[in-house]
GROMACS .gro file of C-alpha atoms in nm:
model
  442
    1MET     CA    1   9.678  -5.296  -5.440
    2ALA     CA    2   9.824  -5.147  -5.759
    3ILE     CA    3   9.659  -5.138  -6.100
    4VAL     CA    4   9.909  -5.186  -6.386
    5ASN     CA    5   9.796  -5.094  -6.740
    6THR     CA    6  10.001  -5.288  -6.989
    7GLN     CA    7   9.876  -5.071  -7.280
    8ARG     CA    8  10.069  -4.754  -7.359
    9SER     CA    9   9.871  -4.440  -7.280
   10PRO     CA   10   9.821  -4.208  -7.583
   11ASP     CA   11  10.040  -3.894  -7.597
   12ARG     CA   12   9.865  -3.592  -7.464
   13PRO     CA   13   9.910  -3.257  -7.640
   14ALA     CA   14  10.114  -2.993  -7.466
   15PRO     CA   15   9.913  -2.735  -7.261
   16ILE     CA   16   9.790  -2.436  -7.460
   17SER     CA   17   9.973  -2.207  -7.221
   18GLU     CA   18  10.302  -2.358  -7.337
   19THR     CA   19  10.239  -2.361  -7.710
   20SER     CA   20  10.011  -2.067  -7.801
   21VAL     CA   21  10.099  -1.703  -7.850
   22VAL     CA   22   9.874  -1.610  -7.560
   23GLY     CA   23  10.064  -1.846  -7.332
   24TRP     CA   24  10.397  -1.695  -7.445
   25LEU     CA   25  10.272  -1.339  -7.385
   26GLN     CA   26  10.144  -1.433  -7.040
   27ARG     CA   27  10.465  -1.606  -6.947
   28ASN     CA   28  10.708  -1.345  -7.080
   29LEU     CA   29  10.532  -1.009  -7.073
   30PHE     CA   30  10.242  -1.024  -6.828
   31SER     CA   31  10.361  -1.270  -6.561
   32SER     CA   32  10.314  -1.015  -6.275
   33VAL     CA   33  10.165  -0.671  -6.207
   34PHE     CA   34  10.506  -0.504  -6.234
   35ASN     CA   35  10.590  -0.683  -6.557
   36THR     CA   36  10.250  -0.588  -6.699
   37LEU     CA   37  10.304  -0.216  -6.615
   38LEU     CA   38  10.656  -0.227  -6.755
   39THR     CA   39  10.534  -0.395  -7.077
   40ILE     CA   40  10.261  -0.134  -7.123
   41PHE     CA   41  10.507   0.149  -7.060
   42MET     CA   42  10.760   0.010  -7.311
   43LEU     CA   43  10.488  -0.050  -7.571
   44PHE     CA   44  10.384   0.314  -7.535
   45ILE     CA   45  10.746   0.431  -7.587
   46ILE     CA   46  10.782   0.206  -7.894
   47TYR     CA   47  10.448   0.336  -8.027
   48LEU     CA   48  10.565   0.698  -8.000
   49ALA     CA   49  10.902   0.621  -8.162
   50VAL     CA   50  10.759   0.417  -8.449
   51LYS     CA   51  10.479   0.668  -8.512
   52GLY     CA   52  10.729   0.955  -8.527
   53ILE     CA   53  10.962   0.767  -8.765
   54LEU     CA   54  10.676   0.661  -8.997
   55VAL     CA   55  10.526   1.009  -9.009
   56TRP     CA   56  10.858   1.182  -9.071
   57GLY     CA   57  11.020   0.921  -9.293
   58LEU     CA   58  10.722   0.791  -9.492
   59PHE     CA   59  10.381   0.958  -9.460
   60ASP     CA   60  10.499   1.324  -9.470
   61ALA     CA   61  10.813   1.258  -9.675
   62THR     CA   62  10.889   1.394 -10.018
   63PHE     CA   63  11.028   1.150 -10.272
   64ILE     CA   64  11.015   1.354 -10.593
   65ALA     CA   65  11.150   1.706 -10.611
   66GLU     CA   66  11.406   1.910 -10.804
   67ASN     CA   67  11.570   2.071 -10.499
   68ARG     CA   68  11.537   2.113 -10.124
   69ARG     CA   69  11.317   2.423 -10.150
   70GLU     CA   70  11.062   2.220 -10.344
   71CYS     CA   71  11.070   1.961 -10.067
   72TYR     CA   72  10.986   2.230  -9.815
   73ASP     CA   73  10.707   2.357 -10.033
   74LYS     CA   74  10.546   2.009 -10.034
   75SER     CA   75  10.605   1.923  -9.671
   76LEU     CA   76  10.773   2.111  -9.386
   77THR     CA   77  10.767   1.823  -9.139
   78GLY     CA   78  10.862   1.526  -9.351
   79ALA     CA   79  11.189   1.388  -9.479
   80CYS     CA   80  11.331   1.498  -9.815
   81TRP     CA   81  11.432   1.168  -9.976
   82ALA     CA   82  11.440   1.325 -10.320
   83GLY     CA   83  11.799   1.442 -10.258
   84VAL     CA   84  11.909   1.085 -10.170
   85ILE     CA   85  11.730   0.945 -10.477
   86ASP     CA   86  11.892   1.210 -10.699
   87TRP     CA   87  12.238   1.108 -10.567
   88LEU     CA   88  12.188   0.730 -10.573
   89ASP     CA   89  12.443   0.673 -10.852
   90ASN     CA   90  12.700   0.879 -10.672
   91ILE     CA   91  12.631   0.700 -10.341
   92PHE     CA   92  12.683   0.360 -10.496
   93TYR     CA   93  12.950   0.427 -10.763
   94GLY     CA   94  13.110   0.761 -10.677
   95ARG     CA   95  13.221   0.965 -10.979
   96TYR     CA   96  13.278   0.652 -11.190
   97PRO     CA   97  13.177   0.728 -11.554
   98ARG     CA   98  12.815   0.637 -11.595
   99ASP     CA   99  12.866   0.459 -11.926
  100GLN     CA  100  13.127   0.233 -11.760
  101ILE     CA  101  12.927   0.134 -11.451
  102TRP     CA  102  12.861  -0.203 -11.611
  103ARG     CA  103  13.222  -0.294 -11.528
  104ILE     CA  104  13.153  -0.259 -11.154
  105ASN     CA  105  12.828  -0.453 -11.184
  106ALA     CA  106  12.999  -0.722 -11.390
  107GLY     CA  107  13.277  -0.749 -11.131
  108GLY     CA  108  13.025  -0.784 -10.849
  109LEU     CA  109  12.823  -1.044 -11.040
  110LEU     CA  110  13.142  -1.235 -11.115
  111LEU     CA  111  13.233  -1.246 -10.746
  112VAL     CA  112  12.884  -1.368 -10.651
  113LEU     CA  113  12.893  -1.649 -10.906
  114TRP     CA  114  13.251  -1.736 -10.803
  115MET     CA  115  13.147  -1.769 -10.438
  116LEU     CA  116  12.816  -1.944 -10.510
  117PRO     CA  117  12.957  -2.302 -10.495
  118MET     CA  118  13.055  -2.244 -10.130
  119TRP     CA  119  12.688  -2.245 -10.032
  120LEU     CA  120  12.589  -2.551 -10.239
  121PRO     CA  121  12.612  -2.876 -10.037
  122ARG     CA  122  12.687  -3.115 -10.326
  123VAL     CA  123  12.976  -2.917 -10.468
  124ARG     CA  124  13.329  -3.039 -10.386
  125GLY     CA  125  13.652  -2.839 -10.345
  126LYS     CA  126  13.512  -2.541 -10.149
  127VAL     CA  127  13.850  -2.463 -10.000
  128LEU     CA  128  13.989  -2.432 -10.352
  129VAL     CA  129  13.703  -2.197 -10.443
  130GLY     CA  130  13.792  -1.962 -10.154
  131ALA     CA  131  14.164  -1.981 -10.231
  132THR     CA  132  14.116  -1.890 -10.599
  133VAL     CA  133  13.896  -1.599 -10.506
  134VAL     CA  134  14.164  -1.458 -10.279
  135VAL     CA  135  14.456  -1.522 -10.519
  136PHE     CA  136  14.311  -1.453 -10.866
  137TYR     CA  137  13.994  -1.243 -10.839
  138PRO     CA  138  14.161  -0.916 -10.729
  139PHE     CA  139  14.377  -0.906 -11.044
  140LEU     CA  140  14.082  -0.961 -11.283
  141ALA     CA  141  13.853  -0.727 -11.093
  142GLY     CA  142  14.124  -0.465 -11.054
  143TYR     CA  143  14.181  -0.454 -11.432
  144MET     CA  144  13.806  -0.443 -11.501
  145PHE     CA  145  13.766  -0.147 -11.262
  146SER     CA  146  14.072   0.051 -11.362
  147GLY     CA  147  14.130  -0.056 -11.727
  148GLY     CA  148  14.427   0.072 -11.928
  149GLU     CA  149  14.735  -0.113 -12.038
  150MET     CA  150  14.776  -0.459 -11.880
  151GLY     CA  151  15.118  -0.557 -11.741
  152MET     CA  152  15.264  -0.906 -11.779
  153LEU     CA  153  15.189  -1.009 -11.416
  154THR     CA  154  14.834  -0.875 -11.431
  155GLN     CA  155  14.765  -1.053 -11.760
  156ILE     CA  156  14.896  -1.385 -11.627
  157MET     CA  157  14.697  -1.361 -11.304
  158ALA     CA  158  14.384  -1.239 -11.482
  159SER     CA  159  14.412  -1.527 -11.727
  160GLY     CA  160  14.444  -1.756 -11.424
  161ALA     CA  161  14.130  -1.594 -11.286
  162ILE     CA  162  13.936  -1.672 -11.606
  163VAL     CA  163  14.056  -2.031 -11.609
  164SER     CA  164  13.977  -2.071 -11.236
  165PHE     CA  165  13.631  -1.927 -11.278
  166ALA     CA  166  13.554  -2.158 -11.573
  167LEU     CA  167  13.679  -2.463 -11.382
  168ILE     CA  168  13.478  -2.367 -11.071
  169MET     CA  169  13.162  -2.324 -11.273
  170ALA     CA  170  13.223  -2.659 -11.441
  171ASN     CA  171  13.293  -2.820 -11.104
  172MET     CA  172  12.967  -2.678 -10.969
  173LEU     CA  173  12.764  -2.818 -11.260
  174VAL     CA  174  12.928  -3.157 -11.231
  175GLY     CA  175  12.867  -3.157 -10.856
  176LEU     CA  176  12.499  -3.069 -10.895
  177CYS     CA  177  12.434  -3.312 -11.182
  178LYS     CA  178  12.670  -3.601 -11.103
  179ASP     CA  179  12.737  -3.554 -10.729
  180MET     CA  180  13.108  -3.578 -10.786
  181GLY     CA  181  13.414  -3.354 -10.830
  182LEU     CA  182  13.526  -3.219 -11.167
  183ASN     CA  183  13.861  -3.398 -11.145
  184SER     CA  184  13.696  -3.736 -11.090
  185PHE     CA  185  13.455  -3.668 -11.375
  186VAL     CA  186  13.737  -3.570 -11.615
  187LEU     CA  187  13.943  -3.876 -11.523
  188GLU     CA  188  13.636  -4.095 -11.576
  189VAL     CA  189  13.573  -3.942 -11.919
  190PHE     CA  190  13.932  -3.998 -12.026
  191GLY     CA  191  13.928  -4.351 -11.880
  192LYS     CA  192  14.206  -4.276 -11.632
  193SER     CA  193  14.012  -4.339 -11.310
  194LYS     CA  194  14.242  -4.622 -11.212
  195ALA     CA  195  14.568  -4.481 -11.350
  196ALA     CA  196  14.860  -4.393 -11.128
  197ASP     CA  197  14.844  -4.067 -10.927
  198LYS     CA  198  15.126  -3.912 -11.131
  199THR     CA  199  14.944  -3.988 -11.456
  200GLN     CA  200  14.621  -3.839 -11.330
  201ARG     CA  201  14.799  -3.526 -11.200
  202ASN     CA  202  14.984  -3.471 -11.532
  203LEU     CA  203  14.662  -3.513 -11.726
  204LEU     CA  204  14.478  -3.255 -11.515
  205LEU     CA  205  14.769  -3.010 -11.533
  206ALA     CA  206  14.781  -3.047 -11.913
  207LEU     CA  207  14.411  -2.968 -11.936
  208VAL     CA  208  14.451  -2.659 -11.719
  209ALA     CA  209  14.743  -2.542 -11.933
  210ALA     CA  210  14.536  -2.604 -12.245
  211LEU     CA  211  14.269  -2.374 -12.104
  212PHE     CA  212  14.518  -2.113 -11.994
  213VAL     CA  213  14.658  -2.044 -12.342
  214PRO     CA  214  14.326  -1.936 -12.510
  215ALA     CA  215  14.236  -1.741 -12.195
  216TYR     CA  216  14.568  -1.552 -12.215
  217LEU     CA  217  14.523  -1.481 -12.585
  218TRP     CA  218  14.160  -1.372 -12.536
  219LEU     CA  219  14.258  -1.138 -12.254
  220SER     CA  220  14.525  -0.977 -12.470
  221THR     CA  221  14.246  -0.846 -12.694
  222TRP     CA  222  14.081  -0.658 -12.408
  223ALA     CA  223  14.111  -0.282 -12.428
  224LEU     CA  224  13.916  -0.121 -12.149
  225GLU     CA  225  13.906   0.254 -12.103
  226VAL     CA  226  14.128   0.390 -11.829
  227ILE     CA  227  13.934   0.496 -11.517
  228SER     CA  228  14.142   0.688 -11.265
  229TRP     CA  229  14.118   0.575 -10.901
  230THR     CA  230  14.021   0.932 -10.815
  231LYS     CA  231  13.682   0.868 -10.977
  232TRP     CA  232  13.619   0.566 -10.753
  233GLY     CA  233  13.386   0.640 -10.463
  234GLY     CA  234  13.071   0.568 -10.270
  235LEU     CA  235  12.973   0.219 -10.160
  236PHE     CA  236  13.195   0.077 -10.437
  237LEU     CA  237  13.510   0.227 -10.287
  238THR     CA  238  13.406   0.120  -9.936
  239LEU     CA  239  13.360  -0.240 -10.051
  240VAL     CA  240  13.693  -0.237 -10.240
  241ILE     CA  241  13.889  -0.117  -9.938
  242SER     CA  242  13.708  -0.340  -9.688
  243GLY     CA  243  13.700  -0.640  -9.924
  244ILE     CA  244  14.072  -0.639  -9.985
  245GLY     CA  245  14.132  -0.566  -9.620
  246ILE     CA  246  13.913  -0.860  -9.509
  247ALA     CA  247  14.068  -1.101  -9.762
  248SER     CA  248  14.426  -1.005  -9.669
  249SER     CA  249  14.414  -0.932  -9.299
  250LEU     CA  250  14.310  -1.284  -9.199
  251PRO     CA  251  14.608  -1.469  -9.362
  252GLY     CA  252  14.834  -1.185  -9.244
  253GLY     CA  253  14.698  -1.216  -8.892
  254ILE     CA  254  14.757  -1.595  -8.895
  255LEU     CA  255  15.118  -1.548  -9.001
  256LEU     CA  256  15.177  -1.282  -8.736
  257ALA     CA  257  15.017  -1.500  -8.465
  258LEU     CA  258  15.232  -1.796  -8.564
  259GLY     CA  259  15.533  -1.567  -8.566
  260ARG     CA  260  15.454  -1.441  -8.216
  261ARG     CA  261  15.431  -1.800  -8.088
  262SER     CA  262  15.746  -1.905  -8.276
  263GLU     CA  263  16.043  -2.053  -8.089
  264LEU     CA  264  16.280  -1.849  -8.306
  265PRO     CA  265  16.366  -1.533  -8.103
  266VAL     CA  266  16.412  -1.304  -8.405
  267VAL     CA  267  16.079  -1.402  -8.560
  268ARG     CA  268  15.898  -1.378  -8.227
  269VAL     CA  269  16.041  -1.037  -8.138
  270LEU     CA  270  15.978  -0.890  -8.484
  271SER     CA  271  15.622  -1.021  -8.488
  272THR     CA  272  15.547  -0.901  -8.136
  273GLY     CA  273  15.697  -0.560  -8.200
  274PHE     CA  274  15.503  -0.519  -8.525
  275ILE     CA  275  15.176  -0.614  -8.357
  276GLU     CA  276  15.229  -0.391  -8.051
  277VAL     CA  277  15.333  -0.087  -8.257
  278PHE     CA  278  15.029  -0.098  -8.488
  279ARG     CA  279  14.787  -0.181  -8.207
  280SER     CA  280  14.910   0.118  -8.009
  281VAL     CA  281  14.835   0.370  -8.284
  282PRO     CA  282  14.488   0.486  -8.391
  283LEU     CA  283  14.384   0.392  -8.742
  284ILE     CA  284  14.347   0.752  -8.851
  285THR     CA  285  14.712   0.810  -8.754
  286VAL     CA  286  14.817   0.504  -8.953
  287LEU     CA  287  14.628   0.638  -9.253
  288PHE     CA  288  14.798   0.977  -9.234
  289MET     CA  289  15.139   0.812  -9.189
  290ALA     CA  290  15.069   0.582  -9.485
  291THR     CA  291  14.988   0.869  -9.720
  292THR     CA  292  15.290   1.076  -9.609
  293MET     CA  293  15.558   0.825  -9.518
  294PHE     CA  294  15.512   0.534  -9.767
  295PRO     CA  295  15.666   0.732 -10.055
  296LEU     CA  296  15.982   0.776  -9.838
  297PHE     CA  297  16.039   0.401  -9.829
  298MET     CA  298  15.974   0.342 -10.197
  299PRO     CA  299  16.255   0.325 -10.460
  300GLU     CA  300  16.306   0.640 -10.662
  301GLY     CA  301  16.055   0.660 -10.948
  302PHE     CA  302  15.818   0.406 -10.789
  303VAL     CA  303  15.497   0.583 -10.700
  304LEU     CA  304  15.195   0.435 -10.518
  305ASN     CA  305  14.867   0.616 -10.547
  306LYS     CA  306  14.681   0.720 -10.232
  307LEU     CA  307  14.423   0.445 -10.265
  308THR     CA  308  14.690   0.172 -10.265
  309GLN     CA  309  14.862   0.331  -9.968
  310VAL     CA  310  14.534   0.340  -9.775
  311ILE     CA  311  14.459  -0.026  -9.857
  312ILE     CA  312  14.807  -0.131  -9.737
  313ALA     CA  313  14.761   0.066  -9.415
  314VAL     CA  314  14.418  -0.092  -9.349
  315ILE     CA  315  14.556  -0.442  -9.411
  316LEU     CA  316  14.852  -0.394  -9.178
  317PHE     CA  317  14.643  -0.238  -8.906
  318ASN     CA  318  14.374  -0.507  -8.905
  319ALA     CA  319  14.618  -0.791  -8.947
  320CYS     CA  320  14.761  -0.700  -8.604
  321TYR     CA  321  14.420  -0.722  -8.437
  322MET     CA  322  14.347  -1.040  -8.627
  323ALA     CA  323  14.676  -1.185  -8.501
  324GLU     CA  324  14.568  -1.145  -8.141
  325ILE     CA  325  14.231  -1.317  -8.217
  326VAL     CA  326  14.415  -1.606  -8.382
  327ARG     CA  327  14.659  -1.631  -8.096
  328ALA     CA  328  14.370  -1.650  -7.848
  329GLY     CA  329  14.213  -1.925  -8.056
  330LEU     CA  330  14.538  -2.120  -8.065
  331GLN     CA  331  14.576  -2.096  -7.684
  332ALA     CA  332  14.230  -2.255  -7.648
  333ILE     CA  333  14.354  -2.575  -7.810
  334PRO     CA  334  14.465  -2.834  -7.552
  335LYS     CA  335  14.834  -2.926  -7.549
  336GLY     CA  336  14.735  -3.288  -7.613
  337GLN     CA  337  14.634  -3.197  -7.967
  338PHE     CA  338  14.988  -3.080  -8.043
  339GLU     CA  339  15.135  -3.393  -7.885
  340GLY     CA  340  14.893  -3.617  -8.072
  341ALA     CA  341  14.986  -3.457  -8.402
  342HIS     CA  342  15.359  -3.506  -8.331
  343THR     CA  343  15.292  -3.863  -8.232
  344ILE     CA  344  15.157  -3.946  -8.576
  345GLY     CA  345  15.461  -3.790  -8.738
  346LEU     CA  346  15.327  -3.450  -8.852
  347GLY     CA  347  15.569  -3.161  -8.871
  348TYR     CA  348  15.506  -2.801  -8.766
  349TRP     CA  349  15.309  -2.693  -9.071
  350GLY     CA  350  15.121  -3.021  -9.093
  351THR     CA  351  15.024  -2.991  -8.727
  352MET     CA  352  14.908  -2.633  -8.769
  353GLY     CA  353  14.733  -2.678  -9.103
  354LEU     CA  354  14.564  -3.013  -9.045
  355ILE     CA  355  14.508  -3.039  -8.672
  356ILE     CA  356  14.534  -2.713  -8.478
  357MET     CA  357  14.414  -2.434  -8.708
  358PRO     CA  358  14.082  -2.599  -8.814
  359GLN     CA  359  13.986  -2.639  -8.449
  360ALA     CA  360  14.105  -2.296  -8.349
  361LEU     CA  361  13.913  -2.125  -8.632
  362LYS     CA  362  13.588  -2.264  -8.491
  363HIS     CA  363  13.653  -2.079  -8.165
  364MET     CA  364  13.759  -1.764  -8.349
  365ILE     CA  365  13.458  -1.716  -8.578
  366PRO     CA  366  13.260  -1.471  -8.358
  367ASN     CA  367  13.569  -1.255  -8.288
  368ILE     CA  368  13.685  -1.267  -8.648
  369VAL     CA  369  13.348  -1.155  -8.780
  370GLY     CA  370  13.330  -0.884  -8.512
  371ASN     CA  371  13.671  -0.761  -8.626
  372LEU     CA  372  13.571  -0.768  -8.993
  373ILE     CA  373  13.256  -0.569  -8.916
  374GLY     CA  374  13.471  -0.320  -8.733
  375LEU     CA  375  13.703  -0.303  -9.037
  376LEU     CA  376  13.410  -0.231  -9.266
  377LYS     CA  377  13.292   0.055  -9.050
  378ASP     CA  378  13.645   0.190  -8.996
  379THR     CA  379  13.686   0.244  -9.368
  380THR     CA  380  13.471   0.555  -9.327
  381LEU     CA  381  13.783   0.721  -9.184
  382VAL     CA  382  13.930   0.738  -9.532
  383SER     CA  383  13.694   1.028  -9.604
  384ILE     CA  384  13.910   1.235  -9.367
  385ILE     CA  385  14.216   1.199  -9.591
  386GLY     CA  386  14.030   1.295  -9.905
  387LEU     CA  387  13.879   0.974 -10.044
  388PHE     CA  388  13.510   0.988 -10.125
  389ASP     CA  389  13.387   0.661  -9.984
  390LEU     CA  390  13.024   0.602  -9.888
  391LEU     CA  391  13.038   0.850  -9.595
  392GLY     CA  392  13.220   1.105  -9.807
  393MET     CA  393  12.956   1.089 -10.075
  394LEU     CA  394  12.671   1.115  -9.822
  395ARG     CA  395  12.831   1.426  -9.672
  396SER     CA  396  12.876   1.572 -10.021
  397ILE     CA  397  12.498   1.575 -10.077
  398SER     CA  398  12.461   1.856  -9.819
  399LYS     CA  399  12.714   2.066 -10.013
  400ASP     CA  400  12.544   2.027 -10.348
  401VAL     CA  401  12.368   2.354 -10.433
  402PRO     CA  402  12.018   2.208 -10.502
  403TRP     CA  403  12.032   2.006 -10.176
  404LEU     CA  404  12.229   2.248  -9.961
  405GLY     CA  405  12.194   2.165  -9.591
  406LEU     CA  406  12.044   1.819  -9.643
  407HIS     CA  407  12.217   1.621  -9.364
  408LYS     CA  408  11.982   1.386  -9.184
  409GLU     CA  409  11.835   1.187  -9.473
  410PRO     CA  410  12.169   1.092  -9.635
  411LEU     CA  411  12.319   0.986  -9.302
  412ILE     CA  412  12.011   0.778  -9.214
  413PHE     CA  413  12.030   0.614  -9.557
  414GLY     CA  414  12.397   0.532  -9.501
  415ALA     CA  415  12.323   0.395  -9.155
  416VAL     CA  416  12.062   0.163  -9.306
  417LEU     CA  417  12.310   0.042  -9.570
  418PHE     CA  418  12.578  -0.029  -9.308
  419PHE     CA  419  12.321  -0.207  -9.090
  420ILE     CA  420  12.212  -0.436  -9.375
  421ILE     CA  421  12.571  -0.528  -9.466
  422CYS     CA  422  12.689  -0.575  -9.104
  423PHE     CA  423  12.374  -0.765  -8.999
  424SER     CA  424  12.413  -0.997  -9.300
  425MET     CA  425  12.772  -1.066  -9.199
  426SER     CA  426  12.667  -1.131  -8.842
  427LYS     CA  427  12.387  -1.373  -8.943
  428TYR     CA  428  12.619  -1.560  -9.169
  429SER     CA  429  12.879  -1.594  -8.897
  430ARG     CA  430  12.605  -1.736  -8.673
  431HIS     CA  431  12.515  -1.980  -8.952
  432LEU     CA  432  12.879  -2.087  -8.970
  433GLU     CA  433  12.899  -2.136  -8.595
  434VAL     CA  434  12.595  -2.363  -8.598
  435LYS     CA  435  12.718  -2.548  -8.907
  436LEU     CA  436  13.056  -2.613  -8.756
  437SER     CA  437  12.894  -2.704  -8.423
  438ALA     CA  438  13.104  -2.447  -8.245
  439GLY     CA  439  12.847  -2.206  -8.111
  440GLU     CA  440  12.615  -2.448  -7.929
  441LYS     CA  441  12.886  -2.642  -7.756
  442HIS     CA  442  13.055  -2.350  -7.584
   0.00000   0.00000   0.00000
C-alpha cells in the first residue's frame, strides 16, 4: 500500500555543510589527513612570506627621508620608499615640464570621458564611439602633449576630435535622459522624424558641419608651448607607446589576416611574407632596425624622431602576431556561415564585416587581450634604445646621487603598477567574454 500526499512538501534548506564557510573549508582544505597536513604546511609558508613582506615593506619601512643614508639611519631592515615618493612625478610623467603636466592629465581625462559611453547600457552608437577614439583622439592628444605650430591636417583632425567629443557627450546625455540616440532626438526636435532618409542625412551632416566651423576657428587660437618628445617619459610614455600600438595593431592584424587568406596570390604572398619576417625577428632587433634603417627609406629632408620610429616598429611587430590570432578566429567559423552570407547576397566585405568577423572576435578575445598585455610589457624594451619609459625611470632612481644604489623598491613599485594595469585588462576581457556569451559556451 502506498501513501500519496497531494500537498507539496515545503522546501528544505540546503545542508550547512554545503552553504557555510566551515563546510567549504572541510570540503576543500581538510577533506583528508593528507590534505589537512598540506593545508597547514602551505598556510605556514604563506604566513612566513606575508610576515616578511609586511615587516620589510610596511612596519620597518621609511617613507620620509632626504636621501638613502637617512633611510638607513632610521631603519636598516626596512624598505626605503622615500626615494620612490621623491621620484613619483618622474615615474609618472618623465621629464615633462612640471607646469605643463596639466596637459597630460587633461588628455587622460578626455580619453576617459570619451570612452565612458561604452560602459553605459542606455547609450546608443558605441561602435561609433570606439571608431572616433581611434581616428580622431590621437591627433588632439598628440597636439596637447607636444604643442607647437599646428599643421593643416592636425588642425582638421583635432577639430574633428572636438566635434566628435561634443556629439558623443550629447549622445550620452540624450541616451541617459531620453533612452534614445542623438540623431533620433535631433530629427524629432526639427520635426523630420518621418522625412526621407536623404533629407535626414543631409540635415545631420549640415549640423555636424555647422559645429565643425567654430571648432576649427577656436582651435586656431590655441598656442601651446612646445614640449620636445625627449622630455616624455615614465608611465606616460609607456601608455603612449602601448596605447597607440594597441589601437593600431588590431586593425592592422585584421587586414594582414584577411590578406593572408585572400585568393589573390600577390596579396596572399606579400601578407604571408610580411607576417613571417616580423614574427621571426625579436622585438628588440626590430626596434634597433627601426631606429637605424627607417631614415634610409624616407625621402631626403623628411625626418622621423626616434619615438615615432619606435611606435611604428611596435605597431608592425604586434600587427603580425595579431594577424595570426585573427586568422585562428576566422578558421573557427564554420563554412556554412560563409555560404549562408553568400546565399543572402552579401559580398566579401559584407560577409566579413556583418557575419564572420563579429563571431570570430568572440573567440579571439582571450588571445587578443593576452597579446595586448604582452605588448604593454614589451614596451619596457624601449629603455634599451635610450627612451626613458617607466622601467627607464625606475632604473634612473638608483643612479640619482641622493638615492644611489636604490634598486629593489623602485622595481617592486613598477611591478605593482604593471600588475594593476594588466590585471584590470584581464578582468575587463573576462567581463567582455561573459557579456558576449563567448566564455561560458566554449
